[in-house]
Amino acid sequence: MKVAVVGATGMVGQVMLKILEERNFPVTELIPVASEKSVGKTIHYKGMEYPVVTMQAAIEMNPHIALFSAGGTTSLEYAPQFAAVGTTVIDNSSAWRMVADKKLVVPEINAHLLTKEDRIIANPNCSTIQLVMVLHPLNLKYDLKRVVVSTYQSVTGTGKNAVDQLNAEIGGDDSVAKVYPYQIFKNALPQCDVFADDDYTKEEIKLMTEPKKIMDDDTFNLTATAVRVPVQGGHSESVNIEFENDFNLDEVRKILSETPGVVVMDDVKNKIYPMPLYSEGKDEVFVGRIRRDTSQPKTLNMWIVADNLRKGAATNAVQIAEYLVENKLV
Ligand code: A2P
C-alpha cells in the first residue's frame, strides 16, 4: 500500500505514523504531507527518513490510501482531489462527517457499511468515538432514551499549539501565542471550539449529532457540555444515560467488558476508575464509576476515558484502513 499521511507533522499525524508502524500496516511507500513551510523536513518511519511533500506532489504520486488530519478547510479542498485520482481518503476533520453520502465510521460499530465506492470516509470527533463505543452495545440491549454528557477534554485535541500554550503557562512564560481565549493552566474552559447555534459550541454539536449517524438511530435525545481542561493524556466524559428498558448493573458491566475495544475499570473500593493519565498511549476506551442514577428510574451514570489522539483519532483511522485492506476495498 502506498500510504499518504496528510498533516504528518501535526499532533494526530505523528500518532498516525506511530500506529501504522506499531500495527505493522502494510505500507510499501510512505508519503508524509504537510504545508509548504514543512517541505524540506523529513519524517522518521520504521528506521527510514521520508521527505515531507506538498499536497500537489502527493496527489501526483497516486496513493492507495490517504490518512488526513490537517484541518477541515484543507480537507474540503484536497480530499476530493485525492479521491479523483483513485485514493481512498480517511479524513479526521469534521468536513465530511455529516454529509449524507459520506460514511462516518467507528469500525467496531459500522465498518460493514463500507464499499469500494467510498472514496472519502469520515473519522468521527474524538469525544464522539469514546462515547459511542460505550453507548452502542447498551443501546442494542436497553434502548437509549436520553443521554447527557459533560466532557473534560485534553489540550492535545486542539493541536500542537495548544500543548505549547499549556506548557508555557506551566513554566510561567507568557510570551507564547494563545490558542485558547483564556489561560488554560489552573483553569477549565467551558468552550471547546467556537460558539454556533443556540449558544452551543461546535464541539457540543458534533457530540450531539455524530452518535446518531454512527449508530444509525435518531430515536434518542442527546445533550452535551464540552469543557477544556489542563490535561494531556486523554478526554474524560461524565455520562448520564436514561434507557427505555430497565437494566441490571452486573449485566451492564458484563456487556461492556465483552465489547471489543472497551475495558471496564470499576472497583471503587480499591479506588479503581479510568483516568487520562492511565489511558495515555492506550488504544482502548475505559469505563468506570458505573452506578444507578438514584434520582430517576432506568438511568445510570458512568465515566468514560480514552486517549483522544489514539482511539479518538489515529487508531480509529488506521482501523478503518485495516478494514479496507482486509476486505479488499482498496
Ligand atoms: P505544518 O506543520 O506544515 O503546518 P496540528 O493539528 O497539530 O496543529 O497539525 C496540523 C497539521 O496539518 C500539520 O501537519 C500541518 O502542517 C498540516 N497542515 C496545515 N495546513 C496544511 C495545508 N494547507 N496543507 C498540508 N498540510 C497542512
mmCIF file of C-alpha atoms and ligand atoms in Angstrom:
data_model
loop_
_atom_site.group_PDB
_atom_site.id
_atom_site.type_symbol
_atom_site.label_atom_id
_atom_site.label_comp_id
_atom_site.label_asym_id
_atom_site.label_seq_id
_atom_site.Cartn_x
_atom_site.Cartn_y
_atom_site.Cartn_z
ATOM 1 C CA MET A 1 0.000 0.000 0.000
ATOM 2 C CA LYS A 2 1.183 3.478 -0.927
ATOM 3 C CA VAL A 3 0.025 5.490 2.105
ATOM 4 C CA ALA A 4 -0.068 9.284 2.420
ATOM 5 C CA VAL A 5 -0.303 10.838 5.884
ATOM 6 C CA VAL A 6 -1.626 14.355 5.401
ATOM 7 C CA GLY A 7 -0.714 16.529 8.383
ATOM 8 C CA ALA A 8 2.277 14.285 9.151
ATOM 9 C CA THR A 9 3.997 16.974 11.236
ATOM 10 C CA GLY A 10 0.923 17.583 13.410
ATOM 11 C CA MET A 11 -0.228 16.084 16.685
ATOM 12 C CA VAL A 12 -2.602 13.466 15.216
ATOM 13 C CA GLY A 13 -0.425 12.880 12.115
ATOM 14 C CA GLN A 14 2.524 11.931 14.321
ATOM 15 C CA VAL A 15 0.390 9.415 16.210
ATOM 16 C CA MET A 16 -0.965 8.042 12.904
ATOM 17 C CA LEU A 17 2.616 7.311 11.841
ATOM 18 C CA LYS A 18 3.362 5.635 15.166
ATOM 19 C CA ILE A 19 0.232 3.478 14.934
ATOM 20 C CA LEU A 20 0.848 2.451 11.298
ATOM 21 C CA GLU A 21 4.272 1.307 12.498
ATOM 22 C CA GLU A 22 3.049 -0.403 15.695
ATOM 23 C CA ARG A 23 0.293 -2.310 13.907
ATOM 24 C CA ASN A 24 2.581 -3.217 11.050
ATOM 25 C CA PHE A 25 0.205 -1.778 8.453
ATOM 26 C CA PRO A 26 1.344 -2.995 5.003
ATOM 27 C CA VAL A 27 2.983 0.280 3.914
ATOM 28 C CA THR A 28 5.205 -0.169 0.864
ATOM 29 C CA GLU A 29 5.685 3.549 0.299
ATOM 30 C CA LEU A 30 5.058 6.305 2.848
ATOM 31 C CA ILE A 31 4.156 9.806 1.663
ATOM 32 C CA PRO A 32 4.253 12.354 4.508
ATOM 33 C CA VAL A 33 2.378 15.542 3.589
ATOM 34 C CA ALA A 34 2.304 18.920 5.350
ATOM 35 C CA SER A 35 2.083 22.598 4.482
ATOM 36 C CA GLU A 36 4.627 24.359 2.235
ATOM 37 C CA LYS A 37 6.532 25.557 5.311
ATOM 38 C CA SER A 38 7.405 21.974 6.275
ATOM 39 C CA VAL A 39 8.772 20.933 2.890
ATOM 40 C CA GLY A 40 12.461 20.174 3.482
ATOM 41 C CA LYS A 41 11.736 18.401 6.776
ATOM 42 C CA THR A 42 11.921 14.622 6.962
ATOM 43 C CA ILE A 43 9.737 12.098 8.774
ATOM 44 C CA HIS A 44 11.224 9.097 10.512
ATOM 45 C CA TYR A 45 9.312 5.851 9.860
ATOM 46 C CA LYS A 46 10.488 2.284 10.511
ATOM 47 C CA GLY A 47 14.134 3.304 10.547
ATOM 48 C CA MET A 48 13.946 5.293 7.288
ATOM 49 C CA GLU A 49 13.703 9.019 6.543
ATOM 50 C CA TYR A 50 10.933 10.233 4.217
ATOM 51 C CA PRO A 51 10.843 13.794 2.824
ATOM 52 C CA VAL A 52 7.742 15.863 3.583
ATOM 53 C CA VAL A 53 5.945 16.759 0.356
ATOM 54 C CA THR A 54 3.161 19.157 -0.616
ATOM 55 C CA MET A 55 -0.433 18.167 -1.313
ATOM 56 C CA GLN A 56 0.060 18.569 -5.041
ATOM 57 C CA ALA A 57 3.137 16.315 -5.095
ATOM 58 C CA ALA A 58 1.288 13.680 -3.034
ATOM 59 C CA ILE A 59 -1.719 13.685 -5.382
ATOM 60 C CA GLU A 60 0.629 13.115 -8.313
ATOM 61 C CA MET A 61 2.008 10.036 -6.512
ATOM 62 C CA ASN A 62 -1.459 8.363 -6.550
ATOM 63 C CA PRO A 63 -1.502 6.849 -3.047
ATOM 64 C CA HIS A 64 -3.892 3.967 -2.359
ATOM 65 C CA ILE A 65 -4.882 5.461 0.997
ATOM 66 C CA ALA A 66 -4.532 8.960 2.444
ATOM 67 C CA LEU A 67 -4.982 9.472 6.181
ATOM 68 C CA PHE A 68 -5.923 13.146 6.580
ATOM 69 C CA SER A 69 -5.513 15.211 9.724
ATOM 70 C CA ALA A 70 -4.802 18.723 8.547
ATOM 71 C CA GLY A 71 -7.989 20.625 9.389
ATOM 72 C CA GLY A 72 -11.412 20.986 7.794
ATOM 73 C CA THR A 73 -10.607 23.652 5.194
ATOM 74 C CA THR A 74 -7.643 21.677 3.871
ATOM 75 C CA SER A 75 -9.747 18.558 3.724
ATOM 76 C CA LEU A 76 -12.631 20.214 1.876
ATOM 77 C CA GLU A 77 -10.222 21.442 -0.770
ATOM 78 C CA TYR A 78 -7.937 18.422 -1.165
ATOM 79 C CA ALA A 79 -9.816 15.242 -0.202
ATOM 80 C CA PRO A 80 -11.843 15.344 -3.487
ATOM 81 C CA GLN A 81 -8.620 15.835 -5.465
ATOM 82 C CA PHE A 82 -7.108 12.695 -3.908
ATOM 83 C CA ALA A 83 -10.378 10.817 -4.457
ATOM 84 C CA ALA A 84 -10.327 11.886 -8.119
ATOM 85 C CA VAL A 85 -7.004 10.066 -8.678
ATOM 86 C CA GLY A 86 -8.362 6.900 -7.037
ATOM 87 C CA THR A 87 -7.092 7.405 -3.473
ATOM 88 C CA THR A 88 -9.335 6.397 -0.583
ATOM 89 C CA VAL A 89 -9.242 9.252 1.930
ATOM 90 C CA ILE A 90 -9.852 8.642 5.637
ATOM 91 C CA ASP A 91 -10.456 12.110 6.993
ATOM 92 C CA ASN A 92 -10.112 13.099 10.628
ATOM 93 C CA SER A 93 -11.606 16.595 10.216
ATOM 94 C CA SER A 94 -15.262 17.496 10.621
ATOM 95 C CA ALA A 95 -15.567 18.485 6.937
ATOM 96 C CA TRP A 96 -17.357 15.374 5.642
ATOM 97 C CA ARG A 97 -18.818 13.796 8.753
ATOM 98 C CA MET A 98 -22.410 14.888 8.404
ATOM 99 C CA VAL A 99 -22.523 14.886 4.584
ATOM 100 C CA ALA A 100 -25.321 12.477 3.678
ATOM 101 C CA ASP A 101 -23.422 10.320 1.180
ATOM 102 C CA LYS A 102 -20.238 10.066 3.293
ATOM 103 C CA LYS A 103 -19.864 7.271 5.856
ATOM 104 C CA LEU A 104 -18.923 8.168 9.423
ATOM 105 C CA VAL A 105 -17.170 5.123 10.758
ATOM 106 C CA VAL A 106 -16.194 3.536 14.053
ATOM 107 C CA PRO A 107 -15.057 0.099 12.831
ATOM 108 C CA GLU A 108 -16.440 -1.819 15.834
ATOM 109 C CA ILE A 109 -19.902 -0.389 15.059
ATOM 110 C CA ASN A 110 -20.436 0.218 11.344
ATOM 111 C CA ALA A 111 -17.424 -0.681 9.163
ATOM 112 C CA HIS A 112 -19.647 -3.260 7.441
ATOM 113 C CA LEU A 113 -21.268 -0.341 5.549
ATOM 114 C CA LEU A 114 -18.051 0.441 3.658
ATOM 115 C CA THR A 115 -17.788 -0.348 -0.047
ATOM 116 C CA LYS A 116 -15.215 0.162 -2.803
ATOM 117 C CA GLU A 117 -17.140 3.233 -3.896
ATOM 118 C CA ASP A 118 -16.402 5.103 -0.639
ATOM 119 C CA ARG A 119 -13.510 7.341 -1.583
ATOM 120 C CA ILE A 120 -13.872 9.838 1.278
ATOM 121 C CA ILE A 121 -14.558 8.215 4.640
ATOM 122 C CA ALA A 122 -15.046 10.350 7.737
ATOM 123 C CA ASN A 123 -13.392 9.609 11.082
ATOM 124 C CA PRO A 124 -15.635 10.866 13.906
ATOM 125 C CA ASN A 125 -14.841 13.513 16.503
ATOM 126 C CA CYS A 126 -12.607 12.271 19.341
ATOM 127 C CA SER A 127 -15.224 12.775 22.081
ATOM 128 C CA THR A 128 -17.840 11.055 19.921
ATOM 129 C CA ILE A 129 -15.766 7.902 19.343
ATOM 130 C CA GLN A 130 -15.227 7.057 23.008
ATOM 131 C CA LEU A 131 -18.878 7.833 23.753
ATOM 132 C CA VAL A 132 -20.395 5.615 21.036
ATOM 133 C CA MET A 133 -18.052 2.731 21.843
ATOM 134 C CA VAL A 134 -19.929 2.527 25.155
ATOM 135 C CA LEU A 135 -23.402 3.717 24.084
ATOM 136 C CA HIS A 136 -23.767 1.333 21.150
ATOM 137 C CA PRO A 137 -23.722 -2.040 22.991
ATOM 138 C CA LEU A 138 -26.000 -0.638 25.698
ATOM 139 C CA ASN A 139 -28.397 0.774 23.089
ATOM 140 C CA LEU A 140 -28.699 -2.665 21.474
ATOM 141 C CA LYS A 141 -29.664 -4.170 24.815
ATOM 142 C CA TYR A 142 -31.673 -1.491 26.680
ATOM 143 C CA ASP A 143 -32.641 1.110 24.028
ATOM 144 C CA LEU A 144 -31.367 4.632 24.692
ATOM 145 C CA LYS A 145 -33.903 7.307 25.599
ATOM 146 C CA ARG A 146 -31.750 10.277 26.620
ATOM 147 C CA VAL A 147 -28.040 10.905 27.122
ATOM 148 C CA VAL A 148 -26.480 13.866 28.991
ATOM 149 C CA VAL A 149 -22.724 14.153 28.542
ATOM 150 C CA SER A 150 -20.170 16.575 30.014
ATOM 151 C CA THR A 151 -16.615 16.359 28.727
ATOM 152 C CA TYR A 152 -13.247 17.161 30.304
ATOM 153 C CA GLN A 153 -11.068 17.449 27.207
ATOM 154 C CA SER A 154 -7.300 17.264 26.839
ATOM 155 C CA VAL A 155 -5.403 20.121 25.175
ATOM 156 C CA THR A 156 -3.867 17.611 22.738
ATOM 157 C CA GLY A 157 -7.250 17.620 20.955
ATOM 158 C CA THR A 158 -6.642 21.212 19.872
ATOM 159 C CA GLY A 159 -3.196 20.504 18.371
ATOM 160 C CA LYS A 160 0.452 21.284 18.973
ATOM 161 C CA ASN A 161 -0.017 24.998 19.607
ATOM 162 C CA ALA A 162 -2.395 24.258 22.471
ATOM 163 C CA VAL A 163 0.091 21.894 24.134
ATOM 164 C CA ASP A 164 2.698 24.649 23.728
ATOM 165 C CA GLN A 165 0.346 27.159 25.378
ATOM 166 C CA LEU A 166 -0.253 24.900 28.393
ATOM 167 C CA ASN A 167 3.441 24.053 28.815
ATOM 168 C CA ALA A 168 4.463 27.705 28.501
ATOM 169 C CA GLU A 169 1.902 28.711 31.117
ATOM 170 C CA ILE A 170 3.101 25.939 33.454
ATOM 171 C CA GLY A 171 6.629 27.295 33.015
ATOM 172 C CA GLY A 172 5.478 30.872 33.702
ATOM 173 C CA ASP A 173 6.220 32.024 30.149
ATOM 174 C CA ASP A 174 3.548 34.428 28.958
ATOM 175 C CA SER A 175 5.093 35.215 25.572
ATOM 176 C CA VAL A 176 3.699 32.189 23.689
ATOM 177 C CA ALA A 177 0.751 32.776 21.309
ATOM 178 C CA LYS A 178 -2.538 31.820 22.981
ATOM 179 C CA VAL A 179 -4.725 29.303 21.155
ATOM 180 C CA TYR A 180 -7.477 29.499 23.770
ATOM 181 C CA PRO A 181 -9.311 32.718 24.653
ATOM 182 C CA TYR A 182 -8.017 32.419 28.243
ATOM 183 C CA GLN A 183 -5.214 30.825 30.247
ATOM 184 C CA ILE A 184 -5.721 27.047 30.336
ATOM 185 C CA PHE A 185 -3.268 26.202 33.169
ATOM 186 C CA LYS A 186 -5.135 26.072 36.528
ATOM 187 C CA ASN A 187 -8.350 26.663 34.589
ATOM 188 C CA ALA A 188 -11.341 24.927 32.934
ATOM 189 C CA LEU A 189 -12.819 26.497 29.805
ATOM 190 C CA PRO A 190 -16.492 25.750 29.094
ATOM 191 C CA GLN A 191 -15.753 26.373 25.425
ATOM 192 C CA CYS A 192 -14.276 23.828 23.002
ATOM 193 C CA ASP A 193 -14.158 25.340 19.509
ATOM 194 C CA VAL A 194 -16.359 28.319 18.569
ATOM 195 C CA PHE A 195 -19.947 29.056 19.568
ATOM 196 C CA ALA A 196 -22.601 28.211 16.995
ATOM 197 C CA ASP A 197 -26.355 27.544 17.016
ATOM 198 C CA ASP A 198 -28.382 28.109 20.204
ATOM 199 C CA ASP A 199 -25.191 29.025 22.144
ATOM 200 C CA TYR A 200 -23.754 25.506 21.837
ATOM 201 C CA THR A 201 -20.130 25.150 20.713
ATOM 202 C CA LYS A 202 -19.269 23.303 17.510
ATOM 203 C CA GLU A 203 -17.719 20.525 19.633
ATOM 204 C CA GLU A 204 -21.001 20.091 21.519
ATOM 205 C CA ILE A 205 -22.964 19.996 18.269
ATOM 206 C CA LYS A 206 -20.633 17.278 16.924
ATOM 207 C CA LEU A 207 -21.229 15.258 20.094
ATOM 208 C CA MET A 208 -24.990 15.666 19.753
ATOM 209 C CA THR A 209 -25.238 14.745 16.063
ATOM 210 C CA GLU A 210 -22.474 12.264 15.162
ATOM 211 C CA PRO A 211 -23.523 9.405 17.522
ATOM 212 C CA LYS A 212 -26.952 9.177 15.857
ATOM 213 C CA LYS A 213 -25.384 8.819 12.411
ATOM 214 C CA ILE A 214 -22.796 6.236 13.539
ATOM 215 C CA MET A 215 -25.350 4.165 15.457
ATOM 216 C CA ASP A 216 -27.977 4.708 12.732
ATOM 217 C CA ASP A 217 -30.528 5.639 15.385
ATOM 218 C CA ASP A 218 -32.199 9.004 15.798
ATOM 219 C CA THR A 219 -34.798 7.834 18.286
ATOM 220 C CA PHE A 220 -32.947 9.078 21.375
ATOM 221 C CA ASN A 221 -32.083 12.542 22.688
ATOM 222 C CA LEU A 222 -28.554 13.675 23.467
ATOM 223 C CA THR A 223 -27.253 16.902 25.003
ATOM 224 C CA ALA A 224 -23.644 17.918 25.711
ATOM 225 C CA THR A 225 -21.396 20.390 27.508
ATOM 226 C CA ALA A 226 -17.769 20.290 26.347
ATOM 227 C CA VAL A 227 -15.051 21.632 28.644
ATOM 228 C CA ARG A 228 -11.324 22.043 28.008
ATOM 229 C CA VAL A 229 -9.129 21.199 30.989
ATOM 230 C CA PRO A 230 -5.342 21.422 31.528
ATOM 231 C CA VAL A 231 -4.842 17.706 30.838
ATOM 232 C CA GLN A 232 -2.780 15.986 28.114
ATOM 233 C CA GLY A 233 -3.379 12.238 28.356
ATOM 234 C CA GLY A 234 -6.944 11.888 27.109
ATOM 235 C CA HIS A 235 -10.529 13.045 27.189
ATOM 236 C CA SER A 236 -12.882 12.184 30.067
ATOM 237 C CA GLU A 237 -16.676 12.171 29.919
ATOM 238 C CA SER A 238 -19.288 12.139 32.644
ATOM 239 C CA VAL A 239 -22.306 10.461 31.056
ATOM 240 C CA ASN A 240 -25.868 10.106 32.317
ATOM 241 C CA ILE A 241 -27.954 7.638 30.316
ATOM 242 C CA GLU A 242 -31.690 7.059 30.535
ATOM 243 C CA PHE A 243 -32.919 3.866 28.843
ATOM 244 C CA GLU A 244 -36.353 2.788 27.639
ATOM 245 C CA ASN A 245 -35.843 -0.555 29.413
ATOM 246 C CA ASP A 246 -34.503 -1.270 32.861
ATOM 247 C CA PHE A 247 -31.060 -2.780 33.350
ATOM 248 C CA ASN A 248 -29.061 -4.746 35.816
ATOM 249 C CA LEU A 249 -25.714 -3.215 36.793
ATOM 250 C CA ASP A 250 -23.833 -6.511 36.729
ATOM 251 C CA GLU A 251 -25.206 -7.183 33.255
ATOM 252 C CA VAL A 252 -24.169 -3.668 32.117
ATOM 253 C CA ARG A 253 -20.604 -4.360 33.320
ATOM 254 C CA LYS A 254 -20.651 -7.769 31.614
ATOM 255 C CA ILE A 255 -21.879 -6.345 28.284
ATOM 256 C CA LEU A 256 -19.204 -3.635 28.353
ATOM 257 C CA SER A 257 -16.420 -5.994 29.404
ATOM 258 C CA GLU A 258 -17.331 -8.239 26.444
ATOM 259 C CA THR A 259 -17.297 -5.308 23.981
ATOM 260 C CA PRO A 260 -14.119 -5.343 21.829
ATOM 261 C CA GLY A 261 -12.100 -2.168 22.430
ATOM 262 C CA VAL A 262 -13.793 -1.355 25.759
ATOM 263 C CA VAL A 263 -12.215 -2.012 29.166
ATOM 264 C CA VAL A 264 -14.227 -1.817 32.388
ATOM 265 C CA MET A 265 -12.221 -0.278 35.251
ATOM 266 C CA ASP A 266 -14.754 -0.162 38.011
ATOM 267 C CA ASP A 267 -13.725 -1.138 41.528
ATOM 268 C CA VAL A 268 -14.349 1.882 43.711
ATOM 269 C CA LYS A 269 -13.469 0.062 46.950
ATOM 270 C CA ASN A 270 -9.928 -0.114 45.626
ATOM 271 C CA LYS A 271 -10.134 3.352 44.008
ATOM 272 C CA ILE A 272 -10.039 1.814 40.513
ATOM 273 C CA TYR A 273 -11.550 4.024 37.824
ATOM 274 C CA PRO A 274 -10.388 5.394 34.456
ATOM 275 C CA MET A 275 -8.176 8.490 34.300
ATOM 276 C CA PRO A 276 -6.432 10.301 31.423
ATOM 277 C CA LEU A 277 -3.007 9.679 32.955
ATOM 278 C CA TYR A 278 -3.736 5.944 32.713
ATOM 279 C CA SER A 279 -5.344 5.986 29.253
ATOM 280 C CA GLU A 280 -2.495 7.877 27.575
ATOM 281 C CA GLY A 281 -0.789 5.754 24.924
ATOM 282 C CA LYS A 282 -3.501 3.071 25.006
ATOM 283 C CA ASP A 283 -5.996 2.163 22.289
ATOM 284 C CA GLU A 284 -8.939 1.054 24.422
ATOM 285 C CA VAL A 285 -11.859 3.061 25.766
ATOM 286 C CA PHE A 286 -12.000 2.822 29.570
ATOM 287 C CA VAL A 287 -15.262 2.965 31.513
ATOM 288 C CA GLY A 288 -15.910 3.086 35.243
ATOM 289 C CA ARG A 289 -17.940 4.701 38.056
ATOM 290 C CA ILE A 290 -20.894 2.714 36.679
ATOM 291 C CA ARG A 291 -23.809 3.298 39.032
ATOM 292 C CA ARG A 292 -27.529 3.834 39.123
ATOM 293 C CA ASP A 293 -28.803 7.403 38.928
ATOM 294 C CA THR A 294 -30.918 7.297 42.078
ATOM 295 C CA SER A 295 -32.882 10.397 41.053
ATOM 296 C CA GLN A 296 -34.954 8.573 38.421
ATOM 297 C CA PRO A 297 -35.605 5.022 37.155
ATOM 298 C CA LYS A 298 -33.874 3.201 34.245
ATOM 299 C CA THR A 299 -30.953 5.640 34.371
ATOM 300 C CA LEU A 300 -27.255 5.227 35.039
ATOM 301 C CA ASN A 301 -24.137 7.317 35.434
ATOM 302 C CA MET A 302 -20.691 6.432 34.170
ATOM 303 C CA TRP A 303 -17.242 7.892 33.464
ATOM 304 C CA ILE A 304 -15.565 7.232 30.103
ATOM 305 C CA VAL A 305 -11.895 7.975 29.325
ATOM 306 C CA ALA A 306 -9.771 7.399 26.209
ATOM 307 C CA ASP A 307 -6.581 8.733 24.635
ATOM 308 C CA ASN A 308 -8.119 11.220 22.208
ATOM 309 C CA LEU A 309 -5.125 11.071 19.862
ATOM 310 C CA ARG A 310 -5.319 7.265 19.609
ATOM 311 C CA LYS A 311 -8.812 5.657 19.617
ATOM 312 C CA GLY A 312 -10.255 9.186 19.390
ATOM 313 C CA ALA A 313 -8.371 9.870 16.156
ATOM 314 C CA ALA A 314 -5.354 7.981 14.785
ATOM 315 C CA THR A 315 -6.142 4.422 15.912
ATOM 316 C CA ASN A 316 -9.712 4.636 14.645
ATOM 317 C CA ALA A 317 -8.467 5.942 11.262
ATOM 318 C CA VAL A 318 -5.876 3.149 10.956
ATOM 319 C CA GLN A 319 -8.508 0.553 11.961
ATOM 320 C CA ILE A 320 -10.677 1.829 9.085
ATOM 321 C CA ALA A 321 -7.691 1.463 6.742
ATOM 322 C CA GLU A 322 -7.092 -2.074 8.042
ATOM 323 C CA TYR A 323 -10.736 -2.965 7.383
ATOM 324 C CA LEU A 324 -10.431 -1.665 3.808
ATOM 325 C CA VAL A 325 -7.321 -3.747 3.206
ATOM 326 C CA GLU A 326 -8.668 -6.915 4.865
ATOM 327 C CA ASN A 327 -11.868 -6.697 2.819
ATOM 328 C CA LYS A 328 -10.107 -5.775 -0.436
ATOM 329 C CA LEU A 329 -11.924 -2.430 -0.663
ATOM 330 C CA VAL A 330 -8.776 -0.539 -1.755
HETATM 331 P P1 A2P B 1 2.580 22.135 9.101
HETATM 332 O O1 A2P B 1 3.327 21.520 10.253
HETATM 333 O O2 A2P B 1 3.444 22.277 7.890
HETATM 334 O O3 A2P B 1 1.850 23.403 9.475
HETATM 335 P P2 A2P B 1 -1.847 20.336 14.429
HETATM 336 O O4 A2P B 1 -3.306 19.978 14.442
HETATM 337 O O5 A2P B 1 -1.068 19.564 15.439
HETATM 338 O O6 A2P B 1 -1.630 21.818 14.538
HETATM 339 O O7 A2P B 1 -1.283 19.875 12.964
HETATM 340 C C1 A2P B 1 -1.863 20.286 11.742
HETATM 341 C C2 A2P B 1 -1.198 19.520 10.603
HETATM 342 O O8 A2P B 1 -1.818 19.889 9.369
HETATM 343 C C3 A2P B 1 0.282 19.850 10.432
HETATM 344 O O9 A2P B 1 0.960 18.699 9.979
HETATM 345 C C4 A2P B 1 0.253 20.919 9.353
HETATM 346 O O10 A2P B 1 1.448 21.052 8.641
HETATM 347 C C5 A2P B 1 -0.814 20.351 8.452
HETATM 348 N N1 A2P B 1 -1.378 21.363 7.537
HETATM 349 C C6 A2P B 1 -1.985 22.529 7.871
HETATM 350 N N2 A2P B 1 -2.365 23.184 6.749
HETATM 351 C C7 A2P B 1 -1.981 22.430 5.695
HETATM 352 C C8 A2P B 1 -2.071 22.558 4.269
HETATM 353 N N3 A2P B 1 -2.663 23.627 3.710
HETATM 354 N N4 A2P B 1 -1.554 21.579 3.501
HETATM 355 C C9 A2P B 1 -0.964 20.495 4.061
HETATM 356 N N5 A2P B 1 -0.854 20.311 5.392
HETATM 357 C C10 A2P B 1 -1.347 21.259 6.210
#
